[in-house]
Tab-separated table of C-alpha atoms in Angstrom:
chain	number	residue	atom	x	y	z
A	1	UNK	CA	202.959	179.931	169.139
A	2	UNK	CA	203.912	176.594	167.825
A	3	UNK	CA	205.701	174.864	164.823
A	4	UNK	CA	203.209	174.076	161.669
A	5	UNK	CA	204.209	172.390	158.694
A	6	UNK	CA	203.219	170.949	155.194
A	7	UNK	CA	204.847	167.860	155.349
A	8	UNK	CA	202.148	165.995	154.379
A	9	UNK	CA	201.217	168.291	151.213
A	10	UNK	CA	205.064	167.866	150.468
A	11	UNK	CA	204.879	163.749	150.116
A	12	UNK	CA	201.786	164.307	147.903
A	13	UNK	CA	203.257	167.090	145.819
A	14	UNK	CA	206.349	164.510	145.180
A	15	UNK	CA	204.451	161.552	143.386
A	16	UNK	CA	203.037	160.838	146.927
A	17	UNK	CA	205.682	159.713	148.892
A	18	UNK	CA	205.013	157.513	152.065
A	19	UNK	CA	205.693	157.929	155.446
A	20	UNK	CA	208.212	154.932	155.170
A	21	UNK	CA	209.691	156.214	152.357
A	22	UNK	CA	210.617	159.427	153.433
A	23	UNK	CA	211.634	158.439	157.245
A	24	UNK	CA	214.599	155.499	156.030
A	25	UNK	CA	215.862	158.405	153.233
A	26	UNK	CA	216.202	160.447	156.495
A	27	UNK	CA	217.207	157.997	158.510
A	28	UNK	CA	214.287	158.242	161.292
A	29	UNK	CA	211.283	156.298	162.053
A	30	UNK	CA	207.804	156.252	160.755
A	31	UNK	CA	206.222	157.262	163.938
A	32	UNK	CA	208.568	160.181	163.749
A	33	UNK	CA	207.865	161.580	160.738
A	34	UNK	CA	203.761	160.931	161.635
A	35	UNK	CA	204.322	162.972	164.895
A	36	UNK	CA	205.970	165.788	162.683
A	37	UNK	CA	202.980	165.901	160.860
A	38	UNK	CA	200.400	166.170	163.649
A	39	UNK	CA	202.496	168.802	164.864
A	40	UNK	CA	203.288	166.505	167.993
A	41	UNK	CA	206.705	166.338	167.661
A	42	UNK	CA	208.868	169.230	166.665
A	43	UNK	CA	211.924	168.345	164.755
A	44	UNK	CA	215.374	169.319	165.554
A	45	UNK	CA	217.085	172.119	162.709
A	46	UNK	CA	219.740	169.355	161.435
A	47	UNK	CA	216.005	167.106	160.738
A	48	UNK	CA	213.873	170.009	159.002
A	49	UNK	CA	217.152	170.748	156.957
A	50	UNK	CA	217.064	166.741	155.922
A	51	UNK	CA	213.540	167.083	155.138
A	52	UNK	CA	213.559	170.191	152.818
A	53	UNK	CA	217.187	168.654	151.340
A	54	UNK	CA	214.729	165.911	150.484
A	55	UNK	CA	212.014	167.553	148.845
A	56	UNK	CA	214.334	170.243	147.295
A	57	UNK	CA	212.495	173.091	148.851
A	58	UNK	CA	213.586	175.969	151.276
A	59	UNK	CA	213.157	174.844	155.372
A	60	UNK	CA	210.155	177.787	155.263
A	61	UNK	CA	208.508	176.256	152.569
A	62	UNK	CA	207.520	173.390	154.786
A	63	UNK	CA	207.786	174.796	158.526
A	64	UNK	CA	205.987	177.696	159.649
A	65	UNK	CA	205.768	179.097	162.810
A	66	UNK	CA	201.451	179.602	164.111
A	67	UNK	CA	201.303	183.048	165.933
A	68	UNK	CA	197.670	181.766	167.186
A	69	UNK	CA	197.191	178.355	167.624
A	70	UNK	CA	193.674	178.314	167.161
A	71	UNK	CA	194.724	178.980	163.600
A	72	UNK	CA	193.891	176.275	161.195
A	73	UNK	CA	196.788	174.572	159.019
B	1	UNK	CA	223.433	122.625	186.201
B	2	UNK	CA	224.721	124.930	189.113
B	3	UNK	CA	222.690	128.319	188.768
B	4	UNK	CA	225.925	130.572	189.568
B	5	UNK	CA	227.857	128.743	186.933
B	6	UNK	CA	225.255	128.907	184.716
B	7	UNK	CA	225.018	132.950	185.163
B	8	UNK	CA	228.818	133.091	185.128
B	9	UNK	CA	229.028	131.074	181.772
B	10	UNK	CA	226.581	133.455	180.037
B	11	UNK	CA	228.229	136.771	181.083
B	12	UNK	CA	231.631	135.400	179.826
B	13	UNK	CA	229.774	134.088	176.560
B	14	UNK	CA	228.037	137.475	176.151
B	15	UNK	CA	231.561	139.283	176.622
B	16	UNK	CA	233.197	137.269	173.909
B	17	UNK	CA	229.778	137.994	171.548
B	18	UNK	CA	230.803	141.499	172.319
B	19	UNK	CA	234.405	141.482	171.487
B	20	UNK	CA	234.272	139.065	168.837
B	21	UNK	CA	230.739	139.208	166.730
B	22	UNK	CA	231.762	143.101	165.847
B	23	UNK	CA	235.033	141.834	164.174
B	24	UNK	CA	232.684	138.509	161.772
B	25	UNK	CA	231.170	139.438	158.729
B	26	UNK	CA	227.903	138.233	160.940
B	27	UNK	CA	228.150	142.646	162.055
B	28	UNK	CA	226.183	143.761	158.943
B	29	UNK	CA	223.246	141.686	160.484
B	30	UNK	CA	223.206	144.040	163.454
B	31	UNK	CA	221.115	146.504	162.695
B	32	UNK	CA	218.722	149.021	165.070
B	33	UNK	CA	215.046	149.848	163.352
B	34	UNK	CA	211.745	150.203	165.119
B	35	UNK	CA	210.719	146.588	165.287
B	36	UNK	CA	214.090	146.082	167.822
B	37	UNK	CA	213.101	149.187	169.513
B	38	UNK	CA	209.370	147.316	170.117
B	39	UNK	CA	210.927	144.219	171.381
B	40	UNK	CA	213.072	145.661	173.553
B	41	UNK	CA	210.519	147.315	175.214
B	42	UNK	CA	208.629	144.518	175.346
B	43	UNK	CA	211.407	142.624	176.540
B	44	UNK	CA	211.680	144.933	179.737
B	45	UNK	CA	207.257	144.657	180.586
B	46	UNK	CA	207.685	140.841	180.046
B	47	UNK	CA	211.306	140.407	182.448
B	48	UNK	CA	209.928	142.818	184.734
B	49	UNK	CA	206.580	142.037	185.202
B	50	UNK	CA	207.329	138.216	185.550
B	51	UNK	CA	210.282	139.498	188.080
B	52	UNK	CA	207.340	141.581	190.427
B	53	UNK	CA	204.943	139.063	190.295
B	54	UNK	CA	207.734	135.863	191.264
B	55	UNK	CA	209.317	137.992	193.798
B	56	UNK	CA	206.042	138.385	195.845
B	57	UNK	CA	205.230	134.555	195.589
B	58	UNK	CA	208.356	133.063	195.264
B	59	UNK	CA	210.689	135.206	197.677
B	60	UNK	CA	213.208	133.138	198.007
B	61	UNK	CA	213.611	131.111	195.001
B	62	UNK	CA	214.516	134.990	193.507
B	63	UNK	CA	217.328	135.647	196.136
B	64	UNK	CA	218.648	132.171	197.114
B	65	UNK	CA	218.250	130.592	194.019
B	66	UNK	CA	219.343	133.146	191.701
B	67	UNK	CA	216.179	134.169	189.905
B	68	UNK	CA	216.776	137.407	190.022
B	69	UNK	CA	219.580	137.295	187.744
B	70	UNK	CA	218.188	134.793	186.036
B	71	UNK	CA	215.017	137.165	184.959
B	72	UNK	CA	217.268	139.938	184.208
B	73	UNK	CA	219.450	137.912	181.243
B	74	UNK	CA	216.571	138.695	178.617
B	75	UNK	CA	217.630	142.604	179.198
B	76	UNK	CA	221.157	142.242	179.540
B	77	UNK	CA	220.984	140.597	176.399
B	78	UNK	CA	218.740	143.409	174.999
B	79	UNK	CA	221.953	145.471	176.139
B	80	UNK	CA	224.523	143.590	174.389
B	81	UNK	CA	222.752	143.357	171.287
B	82	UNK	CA	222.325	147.074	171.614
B	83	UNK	CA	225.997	147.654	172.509
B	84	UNK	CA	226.820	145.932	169.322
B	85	UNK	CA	225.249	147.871	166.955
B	86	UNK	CA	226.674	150.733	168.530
B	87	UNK	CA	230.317	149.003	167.933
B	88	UNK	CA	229.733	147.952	164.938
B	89	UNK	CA	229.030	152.078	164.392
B	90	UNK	CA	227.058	152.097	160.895
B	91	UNK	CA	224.622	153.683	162.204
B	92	UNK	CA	226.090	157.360	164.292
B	93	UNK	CA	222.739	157.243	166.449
B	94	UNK	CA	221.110	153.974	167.485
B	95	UNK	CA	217.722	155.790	168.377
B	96	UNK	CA	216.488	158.784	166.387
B	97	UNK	CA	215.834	162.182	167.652
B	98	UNK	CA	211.756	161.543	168.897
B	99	UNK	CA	212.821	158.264	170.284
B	100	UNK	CA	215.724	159.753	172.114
B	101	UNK	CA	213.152	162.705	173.900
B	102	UNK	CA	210.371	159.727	174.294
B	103	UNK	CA	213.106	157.707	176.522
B	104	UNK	CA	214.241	161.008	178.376
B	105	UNK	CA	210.573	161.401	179.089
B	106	UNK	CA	209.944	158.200	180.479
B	107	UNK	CA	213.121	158.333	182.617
B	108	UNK	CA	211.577	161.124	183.668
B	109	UNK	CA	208.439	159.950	184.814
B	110	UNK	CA	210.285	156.719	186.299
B	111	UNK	CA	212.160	158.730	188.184
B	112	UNK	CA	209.486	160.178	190.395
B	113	UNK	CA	207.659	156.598	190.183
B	114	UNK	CA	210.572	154.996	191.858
B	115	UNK	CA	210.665	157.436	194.532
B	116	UNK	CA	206.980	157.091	195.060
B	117	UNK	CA	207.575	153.262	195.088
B	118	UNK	CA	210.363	152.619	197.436
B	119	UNK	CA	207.482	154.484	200.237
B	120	UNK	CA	205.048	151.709	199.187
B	121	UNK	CA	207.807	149.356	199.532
B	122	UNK	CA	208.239	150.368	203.148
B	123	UNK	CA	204.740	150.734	203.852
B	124	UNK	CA	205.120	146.925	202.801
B	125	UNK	CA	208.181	146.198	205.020
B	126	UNK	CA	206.190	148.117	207.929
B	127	UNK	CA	203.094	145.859	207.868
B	128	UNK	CA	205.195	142.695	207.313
B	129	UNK	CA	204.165	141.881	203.807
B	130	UNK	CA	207.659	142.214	202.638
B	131	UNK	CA	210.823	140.601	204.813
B	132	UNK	CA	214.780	140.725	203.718
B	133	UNK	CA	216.263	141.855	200.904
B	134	UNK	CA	213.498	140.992	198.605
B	135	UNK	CA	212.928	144.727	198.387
B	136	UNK	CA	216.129	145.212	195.803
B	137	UNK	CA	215.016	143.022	192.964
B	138	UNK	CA	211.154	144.322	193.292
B	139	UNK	CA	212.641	148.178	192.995
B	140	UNK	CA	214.746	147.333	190.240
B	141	UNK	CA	211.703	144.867	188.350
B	142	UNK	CA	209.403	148.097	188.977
B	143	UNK	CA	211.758	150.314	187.254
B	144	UNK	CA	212.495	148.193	184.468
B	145	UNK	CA	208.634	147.790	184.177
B	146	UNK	CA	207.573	151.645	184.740
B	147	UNK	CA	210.567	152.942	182.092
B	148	UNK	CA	209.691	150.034	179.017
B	149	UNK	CA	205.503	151.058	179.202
B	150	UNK	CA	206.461	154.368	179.263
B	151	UNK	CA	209.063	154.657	176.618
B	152	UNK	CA	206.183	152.623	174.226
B	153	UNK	CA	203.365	154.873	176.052
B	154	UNK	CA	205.165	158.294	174.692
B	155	UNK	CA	206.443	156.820	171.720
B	156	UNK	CA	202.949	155.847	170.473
B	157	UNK	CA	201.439	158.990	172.028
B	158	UNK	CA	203.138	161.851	170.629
């Protein structure tokens, strides 16, 4: 089980945002919000609450949990 | 110039940056992003690797002549800096949240290193290689070393 997430459909979805863009409005770094996406890195609650505040979505609407992890995102 | 003074000067001159650059307009300057994070790494390889390699050719200038301190000021100045943002307090966190778990992972791994190094050390002091107190300032070099590569190493990795 792991931690999957659309981040990087999000940034597209919202007159593709960048990396940069999205890690200052947070107030993290660029490598951070890159390891979120690879799923390398998985964010604390207060962080995926920052990122859905900032695309306006629910926190489920960008993190999902992967029951298998052979699963494909 | 007298090496002690010299050392002495700059601890009292990095005190008073402490205490007084906070209080100057000069504070909004101060800021932490990832390029400080990089050089302050950095900063630790450079000072620590010099400080390993000197140690085991120049023995004595480190511990007589104050080159062990001497090597460590580009850090301690690292520190302050650091500390100063942190006064200065616009900024609740000076790392974020992935850089926080990269450095508890390579304090981690140091950890273990250290230990691992201190028996090479006195498989050193045992053949001869190594004589005094030179051992101190090679420990604390290696550390220095071992934590800034992997701080960068997990940083970049995951």
């Amino acid at each position: 089980m792991k931690l999957g997430n659309n981040l990087r459909r999000c940034r597209f979805d919202k007159t593709e945002t960048s990396q940069q863009v999205l890690a200052e409005a947070i107030g993290v770094t660029r490598q951070t919000i890159l390891s979120i996406e690879k799923s390398k890195f998985v964010p604390s609650t207060l962080l995926a609450l920052k990122i859905a505040k900032f695309f306006n979505k629910p926190v489920d609407d960008i993190f999902f949990i992967i029951e298998d992890e052979n699963q494909s995102l | 110039m007298n090496i002690k003074l010299f050392l002495a000067a700059t601890l009292v001159l990095l005190a008073l940056l402490y205490w007084i650059l906070p209080r100057t307009k000069l504070s909004r300057k101060f800021k932490m992003n990832i390029g400080l994070f990089y050089i302050m790494n950095v900063i630790g390889i450079v000072c620590g690797t010099l400080g390993i390699i000197v140690s085991f050719v120049w023995p004595d200038l480190v511990l007589e002549r104050h080159y062990f301190e001497l090597i460590l000021l580009p850090i301690l100045f690292a520190y302050v800096y650091t500390a100063i943002i942190k006064k200065v307090g616009d900024a609740k966190e000076l790392y974020d949240e992935k850089q926080n778990l990269n450095m508890t992972q390579a304090a981690a791994v140091t950890w273990p290193m250290s230990i691992l190094f201190v028996f090479l050390l006195y498989a050193m002091y045992q053949e001869g290689i190594l004589t005094g107190l030179i051992f101190f300032p090679i420990f604390l070099y290696f550390s220095f070393t071992f934590y800034s590569v992997s701080t960068l190493y997990f940083f970049k990795k995951n």
